[in-house]
Coordinates of C-alpha atoms in Angstrom, one line a residue:
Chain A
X1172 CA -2.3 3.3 28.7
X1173 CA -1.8 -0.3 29.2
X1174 CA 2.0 -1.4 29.1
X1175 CA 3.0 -5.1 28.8
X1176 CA 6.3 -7.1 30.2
X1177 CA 6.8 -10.2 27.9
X1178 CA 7.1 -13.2 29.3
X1179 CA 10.4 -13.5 31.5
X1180 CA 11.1 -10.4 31.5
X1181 CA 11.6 -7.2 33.4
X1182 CA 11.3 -3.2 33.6
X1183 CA 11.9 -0.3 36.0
X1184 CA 9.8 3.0 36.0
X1185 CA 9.0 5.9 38.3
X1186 CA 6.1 6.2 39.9
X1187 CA 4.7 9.6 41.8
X1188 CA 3.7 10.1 45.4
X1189 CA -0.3 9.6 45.2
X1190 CA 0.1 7.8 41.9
X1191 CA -1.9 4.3 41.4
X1192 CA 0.2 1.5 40.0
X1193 CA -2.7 -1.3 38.5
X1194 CA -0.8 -4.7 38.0
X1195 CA -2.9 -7.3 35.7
X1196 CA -2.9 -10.8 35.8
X1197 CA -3.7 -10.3 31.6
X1198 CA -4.0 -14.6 31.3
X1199 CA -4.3 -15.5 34.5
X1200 CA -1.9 -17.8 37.0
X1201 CA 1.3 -15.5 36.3
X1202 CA 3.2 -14.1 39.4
X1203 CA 5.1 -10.8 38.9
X1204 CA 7.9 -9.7 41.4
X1205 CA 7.8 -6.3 42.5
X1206 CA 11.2 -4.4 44.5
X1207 CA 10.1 -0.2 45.3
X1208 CA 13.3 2.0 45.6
X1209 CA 12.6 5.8 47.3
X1210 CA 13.5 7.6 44.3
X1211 CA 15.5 10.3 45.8
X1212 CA 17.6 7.7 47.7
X1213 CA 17.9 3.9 46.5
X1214 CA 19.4 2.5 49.5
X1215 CA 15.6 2.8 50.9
X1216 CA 14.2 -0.4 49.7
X1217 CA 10.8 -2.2 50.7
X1218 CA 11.2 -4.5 53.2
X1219 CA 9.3 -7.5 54.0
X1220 CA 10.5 -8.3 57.9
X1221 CA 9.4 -4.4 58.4
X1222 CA 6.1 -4.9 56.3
X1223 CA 5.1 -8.3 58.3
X1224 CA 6.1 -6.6 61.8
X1225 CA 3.6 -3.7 61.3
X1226 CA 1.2 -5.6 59.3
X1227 CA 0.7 -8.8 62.0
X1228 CA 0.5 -11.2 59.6
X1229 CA 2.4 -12.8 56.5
X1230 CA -0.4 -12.6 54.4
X1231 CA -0.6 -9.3 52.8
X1232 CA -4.3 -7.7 51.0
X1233 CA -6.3 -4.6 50.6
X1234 CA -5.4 -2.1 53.8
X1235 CA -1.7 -3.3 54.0
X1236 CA 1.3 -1.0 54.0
X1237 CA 4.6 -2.2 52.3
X1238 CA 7.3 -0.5 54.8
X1239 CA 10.7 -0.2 53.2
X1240 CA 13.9 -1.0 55.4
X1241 CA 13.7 2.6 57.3
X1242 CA 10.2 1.6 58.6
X1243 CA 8.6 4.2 56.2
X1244 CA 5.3 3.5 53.7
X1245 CA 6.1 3.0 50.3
X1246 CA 2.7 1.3 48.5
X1247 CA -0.6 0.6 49.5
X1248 CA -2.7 -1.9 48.3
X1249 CA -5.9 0.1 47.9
X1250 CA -7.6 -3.0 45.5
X1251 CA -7.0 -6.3 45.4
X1252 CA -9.0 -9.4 43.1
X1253 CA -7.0 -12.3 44.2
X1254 CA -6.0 -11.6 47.7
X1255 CA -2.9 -14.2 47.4
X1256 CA 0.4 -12.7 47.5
X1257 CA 4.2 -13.6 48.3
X1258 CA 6.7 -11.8 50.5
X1259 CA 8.6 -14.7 51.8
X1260 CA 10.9 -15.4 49.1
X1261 CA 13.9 -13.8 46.9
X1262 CA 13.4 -13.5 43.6
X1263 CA 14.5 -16.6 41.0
X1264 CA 17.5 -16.2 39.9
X1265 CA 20.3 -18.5 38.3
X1266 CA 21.4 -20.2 41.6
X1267 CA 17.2 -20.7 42.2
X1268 CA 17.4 -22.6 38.3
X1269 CA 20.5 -24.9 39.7
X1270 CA 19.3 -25.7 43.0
X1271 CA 15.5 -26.0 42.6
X1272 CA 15.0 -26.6 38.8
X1273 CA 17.7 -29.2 38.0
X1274 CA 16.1 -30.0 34.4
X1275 CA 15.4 -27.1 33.6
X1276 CA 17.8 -24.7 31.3
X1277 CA 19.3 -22.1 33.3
X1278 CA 17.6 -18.8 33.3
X1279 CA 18.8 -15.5 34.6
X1280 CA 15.6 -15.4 36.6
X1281 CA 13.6 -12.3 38.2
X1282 CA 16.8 -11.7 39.7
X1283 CA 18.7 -11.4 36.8
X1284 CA 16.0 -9.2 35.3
X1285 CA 15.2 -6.6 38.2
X1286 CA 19.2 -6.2 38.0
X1287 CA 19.2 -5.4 34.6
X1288 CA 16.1 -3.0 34.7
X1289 CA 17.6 -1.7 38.0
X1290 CA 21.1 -1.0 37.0
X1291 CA 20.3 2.8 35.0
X1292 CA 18.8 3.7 38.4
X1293 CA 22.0 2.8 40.8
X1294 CA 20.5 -0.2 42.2
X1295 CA 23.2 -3.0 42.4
X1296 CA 22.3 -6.5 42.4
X1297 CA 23.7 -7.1 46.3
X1298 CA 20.6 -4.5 47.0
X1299 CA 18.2 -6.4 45.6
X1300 CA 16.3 -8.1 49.1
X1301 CA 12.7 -10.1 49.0
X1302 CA 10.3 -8.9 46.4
X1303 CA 6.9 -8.7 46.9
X1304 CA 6.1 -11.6 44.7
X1305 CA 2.1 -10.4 43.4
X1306 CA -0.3 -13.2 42.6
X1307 CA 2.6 -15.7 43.8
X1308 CA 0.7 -18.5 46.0
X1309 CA 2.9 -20.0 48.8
X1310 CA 0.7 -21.4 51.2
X1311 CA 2.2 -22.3 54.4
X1312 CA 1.6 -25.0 57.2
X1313 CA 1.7 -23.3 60.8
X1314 CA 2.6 -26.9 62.6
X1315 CA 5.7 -27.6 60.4
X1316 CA 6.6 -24.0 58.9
X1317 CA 6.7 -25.7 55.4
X1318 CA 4.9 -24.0 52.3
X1319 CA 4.6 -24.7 48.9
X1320 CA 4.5 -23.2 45.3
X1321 CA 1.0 -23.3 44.5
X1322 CA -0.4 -22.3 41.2
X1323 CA -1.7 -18.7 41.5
X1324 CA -5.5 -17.7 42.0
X1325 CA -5.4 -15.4 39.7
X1326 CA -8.0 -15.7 36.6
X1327 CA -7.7 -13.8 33.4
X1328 CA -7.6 -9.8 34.3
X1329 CA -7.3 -9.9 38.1
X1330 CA -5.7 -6.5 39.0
X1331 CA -3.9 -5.5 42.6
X1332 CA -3.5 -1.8 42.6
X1333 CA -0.7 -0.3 45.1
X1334 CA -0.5 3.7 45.9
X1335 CA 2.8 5.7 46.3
X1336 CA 3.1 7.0 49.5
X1337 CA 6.9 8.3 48.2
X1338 CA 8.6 9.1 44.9
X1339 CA 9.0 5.9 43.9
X1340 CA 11.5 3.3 41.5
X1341 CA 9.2 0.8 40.6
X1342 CA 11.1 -2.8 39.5
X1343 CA 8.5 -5.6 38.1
X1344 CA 8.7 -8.9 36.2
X1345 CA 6.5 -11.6 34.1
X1346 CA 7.9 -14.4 36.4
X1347 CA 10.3 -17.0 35.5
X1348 CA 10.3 -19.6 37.5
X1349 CA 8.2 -22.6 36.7
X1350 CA 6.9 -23.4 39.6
X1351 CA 5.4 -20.2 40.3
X1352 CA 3.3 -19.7 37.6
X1353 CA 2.4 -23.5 37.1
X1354 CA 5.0 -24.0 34.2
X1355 CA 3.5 -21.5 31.7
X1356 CA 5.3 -18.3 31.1
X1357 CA 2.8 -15.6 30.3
X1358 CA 3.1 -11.7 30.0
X1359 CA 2.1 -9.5 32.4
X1360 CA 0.4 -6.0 32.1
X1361 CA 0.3 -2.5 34.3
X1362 CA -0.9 1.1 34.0
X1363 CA -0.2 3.9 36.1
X1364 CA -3.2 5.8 37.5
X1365 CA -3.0 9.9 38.4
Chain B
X612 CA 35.6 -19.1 77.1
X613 CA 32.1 -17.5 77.3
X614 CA 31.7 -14.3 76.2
X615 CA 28.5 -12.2 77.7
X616 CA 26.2 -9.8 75.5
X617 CA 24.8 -7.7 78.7
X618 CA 21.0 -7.1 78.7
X619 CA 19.9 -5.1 75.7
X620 CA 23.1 -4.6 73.9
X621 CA 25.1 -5.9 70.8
X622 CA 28.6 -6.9 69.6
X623 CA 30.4 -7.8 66.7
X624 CA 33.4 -10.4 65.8
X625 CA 35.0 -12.7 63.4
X626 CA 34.3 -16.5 63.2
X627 CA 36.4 -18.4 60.6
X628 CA 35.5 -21.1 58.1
X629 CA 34.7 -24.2 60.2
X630 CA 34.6 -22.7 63.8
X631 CA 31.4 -23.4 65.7
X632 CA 29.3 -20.7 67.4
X633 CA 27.4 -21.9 70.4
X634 CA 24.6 -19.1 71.3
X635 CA 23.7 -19.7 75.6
X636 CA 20.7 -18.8 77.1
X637 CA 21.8 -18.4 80.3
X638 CA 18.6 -17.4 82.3
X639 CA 15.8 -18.6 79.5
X640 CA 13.2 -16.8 77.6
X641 CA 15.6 -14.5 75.9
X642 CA 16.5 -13.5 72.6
X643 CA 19.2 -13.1 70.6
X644 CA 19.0 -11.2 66.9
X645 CA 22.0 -12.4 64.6
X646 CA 23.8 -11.5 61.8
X647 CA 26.4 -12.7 59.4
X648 CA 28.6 -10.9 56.9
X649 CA 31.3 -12.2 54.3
X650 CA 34.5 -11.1 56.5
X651 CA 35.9 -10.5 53.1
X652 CA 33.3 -8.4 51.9
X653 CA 30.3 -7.3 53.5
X654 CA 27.5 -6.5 50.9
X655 CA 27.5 -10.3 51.4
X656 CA 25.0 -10.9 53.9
X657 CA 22.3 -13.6 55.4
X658 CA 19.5 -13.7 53.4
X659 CA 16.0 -14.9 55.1
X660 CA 14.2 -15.2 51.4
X661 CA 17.0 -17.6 50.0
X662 CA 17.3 -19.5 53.6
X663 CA 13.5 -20.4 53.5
X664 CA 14.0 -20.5 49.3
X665 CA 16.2 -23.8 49.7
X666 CA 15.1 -25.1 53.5
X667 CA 11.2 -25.1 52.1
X668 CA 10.3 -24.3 55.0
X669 CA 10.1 -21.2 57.6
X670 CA 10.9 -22.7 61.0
X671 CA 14.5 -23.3 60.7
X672 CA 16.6 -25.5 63.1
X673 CA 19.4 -28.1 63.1
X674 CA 20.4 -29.6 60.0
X675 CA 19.0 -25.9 57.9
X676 CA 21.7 -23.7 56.3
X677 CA 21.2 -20.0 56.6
X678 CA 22.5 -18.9 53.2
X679 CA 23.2 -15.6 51.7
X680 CA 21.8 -12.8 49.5
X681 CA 24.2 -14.2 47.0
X682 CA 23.2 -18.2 47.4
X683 CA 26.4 -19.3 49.2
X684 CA 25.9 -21.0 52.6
X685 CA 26.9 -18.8 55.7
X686 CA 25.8 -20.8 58.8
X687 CA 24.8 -24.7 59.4
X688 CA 22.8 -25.4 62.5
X689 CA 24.7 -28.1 64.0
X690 CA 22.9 -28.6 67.2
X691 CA 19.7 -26.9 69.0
X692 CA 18.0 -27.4 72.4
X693 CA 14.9 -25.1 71.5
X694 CA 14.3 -25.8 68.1
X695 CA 12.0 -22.4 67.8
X696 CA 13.9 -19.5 66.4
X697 CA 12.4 -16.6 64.4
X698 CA 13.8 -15.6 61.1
X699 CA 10.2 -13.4 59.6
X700 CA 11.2 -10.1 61.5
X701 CA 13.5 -7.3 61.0
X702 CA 15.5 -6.3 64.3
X703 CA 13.6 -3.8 66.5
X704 CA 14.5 -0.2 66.2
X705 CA 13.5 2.9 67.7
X706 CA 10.9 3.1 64.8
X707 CA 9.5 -0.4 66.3
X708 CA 9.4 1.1 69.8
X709 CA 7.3 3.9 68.5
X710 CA 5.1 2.0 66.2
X711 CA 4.8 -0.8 68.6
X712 CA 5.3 -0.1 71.8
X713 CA 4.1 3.4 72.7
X714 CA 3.8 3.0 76.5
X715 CA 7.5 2.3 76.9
X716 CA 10.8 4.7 76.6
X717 CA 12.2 4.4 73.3
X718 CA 15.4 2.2 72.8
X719 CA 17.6 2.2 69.5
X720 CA 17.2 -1.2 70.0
X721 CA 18.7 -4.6 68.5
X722 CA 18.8 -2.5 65.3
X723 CA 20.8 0.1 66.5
X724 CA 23.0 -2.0 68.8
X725 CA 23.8 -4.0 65.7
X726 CA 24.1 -0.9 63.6
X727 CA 26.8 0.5 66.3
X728 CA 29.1 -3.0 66.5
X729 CA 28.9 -3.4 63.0
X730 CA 30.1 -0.1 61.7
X731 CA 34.0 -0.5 62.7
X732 CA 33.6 -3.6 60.4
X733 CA 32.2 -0.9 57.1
X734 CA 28.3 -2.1 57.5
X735 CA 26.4 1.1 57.2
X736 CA 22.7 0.8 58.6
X737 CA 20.8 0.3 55.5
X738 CA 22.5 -3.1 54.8
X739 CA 21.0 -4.6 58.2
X740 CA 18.5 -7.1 56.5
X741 CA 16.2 -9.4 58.0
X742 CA 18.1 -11.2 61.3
X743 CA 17.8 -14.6 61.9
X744 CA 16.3 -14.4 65.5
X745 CA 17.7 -17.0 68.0
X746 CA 14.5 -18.2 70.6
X747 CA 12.4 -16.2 69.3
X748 CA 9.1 -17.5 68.9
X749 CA 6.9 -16.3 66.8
X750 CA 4.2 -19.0 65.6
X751 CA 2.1 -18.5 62.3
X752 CA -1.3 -19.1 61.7
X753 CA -1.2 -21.1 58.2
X754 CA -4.8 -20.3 57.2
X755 CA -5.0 -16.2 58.1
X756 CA -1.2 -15.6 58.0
X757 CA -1.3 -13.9 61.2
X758 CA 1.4 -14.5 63.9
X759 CA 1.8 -13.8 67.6
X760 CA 5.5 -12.7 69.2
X761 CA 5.3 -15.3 72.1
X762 CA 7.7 -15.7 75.0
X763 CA 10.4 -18.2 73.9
X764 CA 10.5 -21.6 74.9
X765 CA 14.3 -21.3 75.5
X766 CA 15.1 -22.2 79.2
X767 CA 18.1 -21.9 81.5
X768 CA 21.6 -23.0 79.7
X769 CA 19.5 -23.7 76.6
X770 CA 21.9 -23.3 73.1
X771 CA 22.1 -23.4 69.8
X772 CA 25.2 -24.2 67.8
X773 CA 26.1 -22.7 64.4
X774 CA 29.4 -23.7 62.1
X775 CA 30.7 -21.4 60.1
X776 CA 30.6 -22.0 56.1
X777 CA 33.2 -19.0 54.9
X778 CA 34.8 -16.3 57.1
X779 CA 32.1 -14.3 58.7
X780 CA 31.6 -11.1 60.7
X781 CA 29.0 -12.0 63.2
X782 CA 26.2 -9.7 64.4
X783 CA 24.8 -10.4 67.7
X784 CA 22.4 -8.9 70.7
X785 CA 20.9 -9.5 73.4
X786 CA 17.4 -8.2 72.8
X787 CA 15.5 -5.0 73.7
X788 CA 12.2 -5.9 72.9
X789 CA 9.5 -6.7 75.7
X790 CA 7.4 -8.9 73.8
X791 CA 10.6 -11.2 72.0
X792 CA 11.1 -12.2 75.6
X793 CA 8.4 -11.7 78.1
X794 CA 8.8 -8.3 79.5
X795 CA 12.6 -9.2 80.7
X796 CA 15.8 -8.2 79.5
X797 CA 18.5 -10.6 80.6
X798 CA 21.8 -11.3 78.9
X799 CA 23.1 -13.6 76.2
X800 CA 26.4 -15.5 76.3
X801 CA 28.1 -16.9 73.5
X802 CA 31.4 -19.2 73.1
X803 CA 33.3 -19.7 70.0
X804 CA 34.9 -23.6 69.5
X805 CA 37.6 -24.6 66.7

């Protein structure tokens, strides 16, 4: 079964040790953030300063481990279409809308939406940290250290598929932000795999 | 007066609104992994995903604010000799030693040092985030998204200055790992100004 998160939106699910979680890109050039939580213990959270110390590089595909904050695996990324993925950056969120998107109406952001699909859980917004922002396209420039929001590379029905390697609290999104999705704000789909 | 932080160790203290931290290498090619807290309340905490969020870019150095989970501005760079400090990288930890560094004795590391001086203030270990790395010099390759830990560039009496945005509980080490500083371990000093 397919399930879809609407457009700027947000949900929260569990997902099994050895379980497949498929992410779709259903229209293509949508980002969706993605926090894991050990699900026996939320104060285990992924972690992307552990994740980019085991993994060698910022740049995260097909073979990479997500490590959460207590240097343990939480997802694999056993398939991946796009191979263009985010770990740098926090989630949008209301301050994000005042400071980077001064025209813009203010939106409660992925932030705002992990929170809310977080809270039944016990996660509390101060425990939200860097999401793994899939499909998100932040290239970056190794003289300066600057990056940009790029349009993603995703094309209609590009998947990434991450394995449990815990009990898992899954939190995702249909991103927000403008600039991460190249001002359209589309759905986007999962499934969970056995 | 200058404090020392002897060679891999960590302390903890208060810096008010508006007083300036100045960070002293005083042998070169050392590291120092800091934190900062809200003194008033502690899930508060720098934020590397909202730092290179608003700075657009990920090497950080004077004239960069070092903001926090919650958006606010902790720490303004006022003044730096180096100008190459690391800010990717979660502290090393005895699960760093073992992951990373398998021909040496295992050290609880900058994590643990940090974890220890910060526990009199109520920080528990899971709400050590990403550190903002002082010298450390870790250059990124912007077209594979790799990255080497190099020696830092930091020499003798090198510093970097920091002035205090809100009242802050200060994290700091002098670091443990081989590579963040060439196979040394020297000290750190540090000086607070009004």
């Amino acid at each position: 079964m397919t399930n879809r998160i609407n457009p700027r939106s947000g949900t929260a699910f569990k997902l099994a040790k050895g379980q497949r979680l498929v992410i779709i890109d259903p229209e293509g050039q949508q980002v969706s953030d993605l926090l894991a939580f050990n699900a026996d213990d939320v104060r285990e959270v992924v972690s992307n300063g552990r994740t980019f110390d085991y993994a060698d590089t910022i740049y995260l595909t097909t073979g990479h481990t997500l490590f959460s904050n207590r240097s343990n695996p939480m997802l694999e990324i056993v398939a991946d279409d796009v191979g263009t993925h985010d770990f740098l950056l926090t989630p949008c969120s209301k301050d994000t809308f005042e400071r980077c998107y001064e025209d813009e109406p203010p939106h409660r952001g992925c932030f705002g939406n992990l929170a809310a699909a977080l809270a039944p859980h016990g996660v509390e917004p101060d425990d939200i940290p860097c999401t793994f922002n899939v499909f998100m396209n932040v290239p970056v420039d190794g003289n300066t250290g600057g990056f940009t929001v790029d349009p993603p590379k995703s094309e209609a029905g590009d998947t990434i598929t991450l394995e449990a390697k815990m009990d898992l609290i899954i939190g995702m999104t249909a991103c927000s932000a403008p600039k991460s999705n190249a001002g359209s704000f589309k759905p986007i789909d999962y499934r969970i795999e056995d």
